[in-house]
Tab-separated table of C-alpha atoms and ligand atoms in Angstrom:
chain	number	residue	atom	x	y	z
A	1	MET	CA	31.634	15.090	-0.335
A	2	ASN	CA	30.119	13.335	-3.264
A	3	VAL	CA	25.901	13.488	-2.898
A	4	GLN	CA	25.383	10.381	-4.526
A	5	GLU	CA	27.578	8.180	-2.451
A	6	VAL	CA	24.854	9.313	-0.073
A	7	PHE	CA	22.323	7.493	-1.617
A	8	ASP	CA	23.973	4.204	-1.954
A	9	LYS	CA	24.859	4.429	1.638
A	10	ASN	CA	20.799	4.851	2.103
A	11	ARG	CA	20.575	1.580	-0.083
A	12	ALA	CA	23.017	-0.104	2.471
A	13	TRP	CA	21.013	1.207	5.453
A	14	VAL	CA	17.159	-0.411	3.899
A	15	LYS	CA	18.891	-3.832	3.064
A	16	ASP	CA	20.282	-3.794	6.659
A	17	LYS	CA	17.718	-3.656	8.504
A	18	LEU	CA	15.886	-5.494	6.384
A	19	SER	CA	17.775	-8.417	6.864
A	20	ILE	CA	16.719	-7.952	10.243
A	21	ASP	CA	13.585	-7.146	10.475
A	22	GLY	CA	11.518	-7.684	7.256
A	23	ASP	CA	8.177	-5.541	8.161
A	24	TYR	CA	10.818	-2.714	9.940
A	25	PHE	CA	9.774	-0.153	7.886
A	26	SER	CA	6.422	-0.552	7.157
A	27	ASN	CA	5.988	-0.989	11.451
A	28	MET	CA	7.797	2.830	11.276
A	29	SER	CA	5.397	4.193	8.741
A	30	LYS	CA	2.300	3.313	11.533
A	31	GLY	CA	2.980	6.027	13.973
A	32	GLN	CA	5.488	7.482	16.489
A	33	SER	CA	6.002	7.284	19.985
A	34	PRO	CA	8.965	8.586	21.419
A	35	GLU	CA	9.223	8.935	25.284
A	36	MET	CA	11.974	11.888	25.384
A	37	LEU	CA	12.275	15.136	23.665
A	38	TYR	CA	15.914	15.963	22.978
A	39	VAL	CA	16.819	19.599	22.129
A	40	GLY	CA	20.571	20.074	21.275
A	41	CYS	CA	22.691	21.651	18.933
A	42	SER	CA	23.165	21.855	15.189
A	43	ASP	CA	26.853	21.440	15.785
A	44	SER	CA	27.887	18.577	13.007
A	45	ARG	CA	29.769	16.683	15.534
A	46	VAL	CA	26.951	16.629	18.045
A	47	THR	CA	24.570	13.860	16.709
A	48	ALA	CA	21.444	13.170	18.960
A	49	GLU	CA	20.340	9.103	18.233
A	50	GLU	CA	23.892	8.332	17.461
A	51	LEU	CA	25.255	9.462	20.660
A	52	MET	CA	23.075	8.267	22.594
A	53	GLY	CA	22.521	4.953	21.342
A	54	LEU	CA	19.680	5.197	20.077
A	55	ALA	CA	17.313	4.306	17.022
A	56	PRO	CA	14.200	5.665	14.853
A	57	GLY	CA	11.442	6.095	17.171
A	58	ASP	CA	12.537	6.772	20.505
A	59	VAL	CA	13.547	10.576	20.423
A	60	PHE	CA	11.374	13.535	19.178
A	61	VAL	CA	14.128	15.825	17.895
A	62	HIS	CA	15.038	19.695	17.903
A	63	ARG	CA	18.589	21.182	16.473
A	64	ASN	CA	19.689	24.847	16.570
A	65	ILE	CA	22.670	27.194	17.242
A	66	ALA	CA	23.608	26.880	20.978
A	67	ASN	CA	20.482	24.616	22.028
A	68	MET	CA	18.240	26.875	22.831
A	69	VAL	CA	14.542	27.657	23.432
A	70	PRO	CA	13.983	31.340	23.676
A	71	ASN	CA	10.223	32.115	24.209
A	72	ALA	CA	9.108	33.183	21.702
A	73	ASP	CA	10.642	31.570	19.299
A	74	LEU	CA	7.698	29.933	17.553
A	75	ASN	CA	9.832	26.293	15.694
A	76	VAL	CA	10.705	25.335	19.346
A	77	MET	CA	8.201	26.312	20.796
A	78	SER	CA	5.482	24.231	18.811
A	79	VAL	CA	8.198	21.306	18.933
A	80	VAL	CA	8.046	21.369	22.622
A	81	GLU	CA	3.822	21.658	22.200
A	82	TYR	CA	3.582	18.955	19.568
A	83	ALA	CA	6.321	16.326	22.002
A	84	VAL	CA	4.057	17.480	25.224
A	85	HIS	CA	1.065	17.714	24.445
A	86	HIS	CA	0.706	15.435	21.683
A	87	LEU	CA	3.520	12.689	21.669
A	88	LYS	CA	3.117	12.647	25.305
A	89	VAL	CA	7.111	12.211	25.806
A	90	ASN	CA	7.607	11.948	29.386
A	91	HIS	CA	11.632	13.212	29.452
A	92	ILE	CA	12.653	16.514	28.383
A	93	VAL	CA	16.353	16.909	27.466
A	94	VAL	CA	18.143	20.132	26.833
A	95	CYS	CA	21.696	19.193	25.654
A	96	GLY	CA	24.730	21.655	25.153
A	97	HIS	CA	28.053	20.632	24.533
A	98	TYR	CA	31.672	21.831	25.492
A	99	TYR	CA	33.603	23.558	22.403
A	100	CYS	CA	29.936	25.499	21.121
A	101	GLY	CA	30.678	27.587	18.543
A	102	GLY	CA	27.404	29.199	19.038
A	103	VAL	CA	28.767	30.278	22.610
A	104	LYS	CA	31.755	31.169	22.072
A	105	ALA	CA	30.523	33.707	19.055
A	106	ALA	CA	28.511	34.773	22.038
A	107	MET	CA	31.300	35.679	23.932
A	108	GLN	CA	33.289	37.725	21.329
A	109	ALA	CA	32.114	41.661	20.911
A	110	GLN	CA	31.551	40.978	17.104
A	111	ASP	CA	28.549	42.353	15.095
A	112	LEU	CA	27.083	38.769	13.401
A	113	GLY	CA	23.924	40.035	11.722
A	114	ILE	CA	21.205	37.945	12.146
A	115	LEU	CA	22.805	35.829	14.560
A	116	ASN	CA	22.826	38.679	16.928
A	117	PRO	CA	18.807	38.274	18.351
A	118	TRP	CA	19.989	34.871	18.477
A	119	LEU	CA	23.227	34.700	20.408
A	120	ARG	CA	22.041	37.829	22.774
A	121	ASN	CA	19.891	35.440	24.518
A	122	ILE	CA	23.408	33.662	25.629
A	123	ARG	CA	24.141	36.841	26.293
A	124	ASP	CA	21.402	37.097	28.797
A	125	VAL	CA	22.641	33.753	30.702
A	126	TYR	CA	25.892	35.539	30.994
A	127	ARG	CA	24.591	38.813	32.782
A	128	LEU	CA	22.496	36.606	34.678
A	129	HIS	CA	25.402	34.500	36.138
A	130	LYS	CA	27.956	37.309	35.669
A	131	THR	CA	29.722	37.304	39.272
A	132	GLU	CA	30.182	33.470	38.790
A	133	LEU	CA	32.105	33.347	35.545
A	134	ASN	CA	33.725	36.672	35.649
A	135	SER	CA	35.349	34.761	39.472
A	136	ILE	CA	36.770	31.980	36.671
A	137	GLN	CA	39.993	32.980	35.743
A	138	ASP	CA	41.226	30.392	32.785
A	139	GLU	CA	38.848	31.031	29.728
A	140	GLU	CA	38.244	27.266	28.657
A	141	ALA	CA	36.874	26.627	32.119
A	142	LYS	CA	34.609	29.654	31.627
A	143	TYR	CA	33.505	28.690	28.673
A	144	LYS	CA	32.567	25.352	29.556
A	145	ARG	CA	31.194	26.692	32.437
A	146	LEU	CA	28.665	29.203	30.570
A	147	VAL	CA	27.981	25.928	28.352
A	148	GLU	CA	26.450	24.550	31.191
A	149	LEU	CA	24.430	27.808	32.645
A	150	ASN	CA	23.229	28.078	29.497
A	151	VAL	CA	21.687	24.725	29.440
A	152	GLN	CA	20.314	25.089	32.498
A	153	GLU	CA	18.456	28.837	31.393
A	154	GLN	CA	17.216	26.481	28.579
A	155	CYS	CA	15.847	24.005	30.982
A	156	ILE	CA	14.523	27.002	33.021
A	157	ASN	CA	12.670	28.399	29.494
A	158	VAL	CA	10.867	24.942	28.843
A	159	ILE	CA	9.626	25.012	32.036
A	160	LYS	CA	7.892	28.294	32.124
A	161	THR	CA	5.890	26.878	29.581
A	162	ALA	CA	1.952	26.463	30.186
A	163	VAL	CA	2.242	22.580	28.468
A	164	VAL	CA	4.876	21.652	30.084
A	165	GLN	CA	4.178	22.867	33.673
A	166	LYS	CA	0.893	20.902	32.823
A	167	ALA	CA	2.679	18.186	31.989
A	168	ILE	CA	4.859	17.938	35.264
A	169	GLN	CA	2.102	18.161	37.394
A	170	GLU	CA	-0.394	15.742	35.597
A	171	ARG	CA	2.408	12.811	34.927
A	172	GLY	CA	5.512	13.896	36.210
A	173	VAL	CA	7.424	14.605	32.936
A	174	THR	CA	11.153	15.209	33.890
A	175	VAL	CA	12.976	18.155	32.559
A	176	HIS	CA	17.155	17.011	31.904
A	177	GLY	CA	20.394	19.053	31.237
A	178	TRP	CA	23.079	17.588	29.642
A	179	VAL	CA	26.233	18.734	28.091
A	180	PHE	CA	27.763	16.216	25.370
A	181	ASP	CA	31.887	16.438	25.945
A	182	ILE	CA	33.171	16.342	22.228
A	183	HIS	CA	37.098	15.988	23.217
A	184	SER	CA	36.124	12.710	25.110
A	185	GLY	CA	32.636	11.701	23.554
A	186	LYS	CA	31.323	11.443	26.951
A	187	LEU	CA	27.623	12.418	27.743
A	188	ILE	CA	27.057	14.222	31.299
A	189	ASP	CA	24.068	14.806	33.784
A	190	LEU	CA	24.916	18.274	34.748
A	191	LYS	CA	22.670	16.946	38.201
A	192	ILE	CA	20.776	19.807	37.447
A	193	ASP	CA	18.543	20.227	41.294
A	194	PHE	CA	14.974	21.067	39.347
A	195	ASN	CA	13.298	20.788	42.351
A	196	LYS	CA	14.351	23.457	43.602
A	197	ILE	CA	14.898	25.860	40.247
A	198	LEU	CA	11.316	24.641	40.128
A	199	GLU	CA	10.367	26.504	43.588
A	200	ASP	CA	11.930	29.704	42.061
A	201	VAL	CA	10.512	29.549	39.163
A	202	MET	CA	7.251	28.281	39.989
A	203	GLU	CA	7.123	31.295	42.270
A	204	ILE	CA	6.987	33.730	39.162
A	205	TYR	CA	6.569	31.551	36.033
A	206	ARG	CA	3.294	29.666	37.513
A	207	LEU	CA	-0.027	29.727	35.121
A	208	ASP	CA	-2.024	28.240	37.401
A	209	HIS	CA	-3.475	27.239	40.982
B	1	CO	CO1	26.992	23.799	19.339
């Protein structure tokens, strides 16, 4: 990669935007009001805005290895708090992807140094769904299912937070679990039954009455 080309491409992009709307950047500098928070994987193949056909200003984005929402991670928890409480997003998306290296690494018995505690969160997902996952014979199918179940569990982690519980009650914020299939380029809605999960989760994690 020639890094200088990035600056050339940036200049071309600015020119292109200004040719459509001369006030594009001055308007953008006034502030943001995205309606969606997107939590996805850092994988270079899984872009956020581009695969959804969205533009700058449309979505507040957080990406990390394997689209995790660990309860004690100050980074993702700050993003959720800011997006929900201050930006008042109406939709929260956790988007996983098939062929996720992070999920694959978590399924292997290897010491990965500082990645161990991060990936252990995925092993916890496996343990929670061990019966279902162990019943899947095909390795690729099992690995894909773990990607989906990881998205589901990270959505539950989102719902566990006080700020999201409050926003669900006050303005009907919705949580969505999606998977991006790199092989087809398609975005898949896992259609997770959040009402049912919410009932189960809230019974245990409810933070007020
Ligand atoms: Co990934």
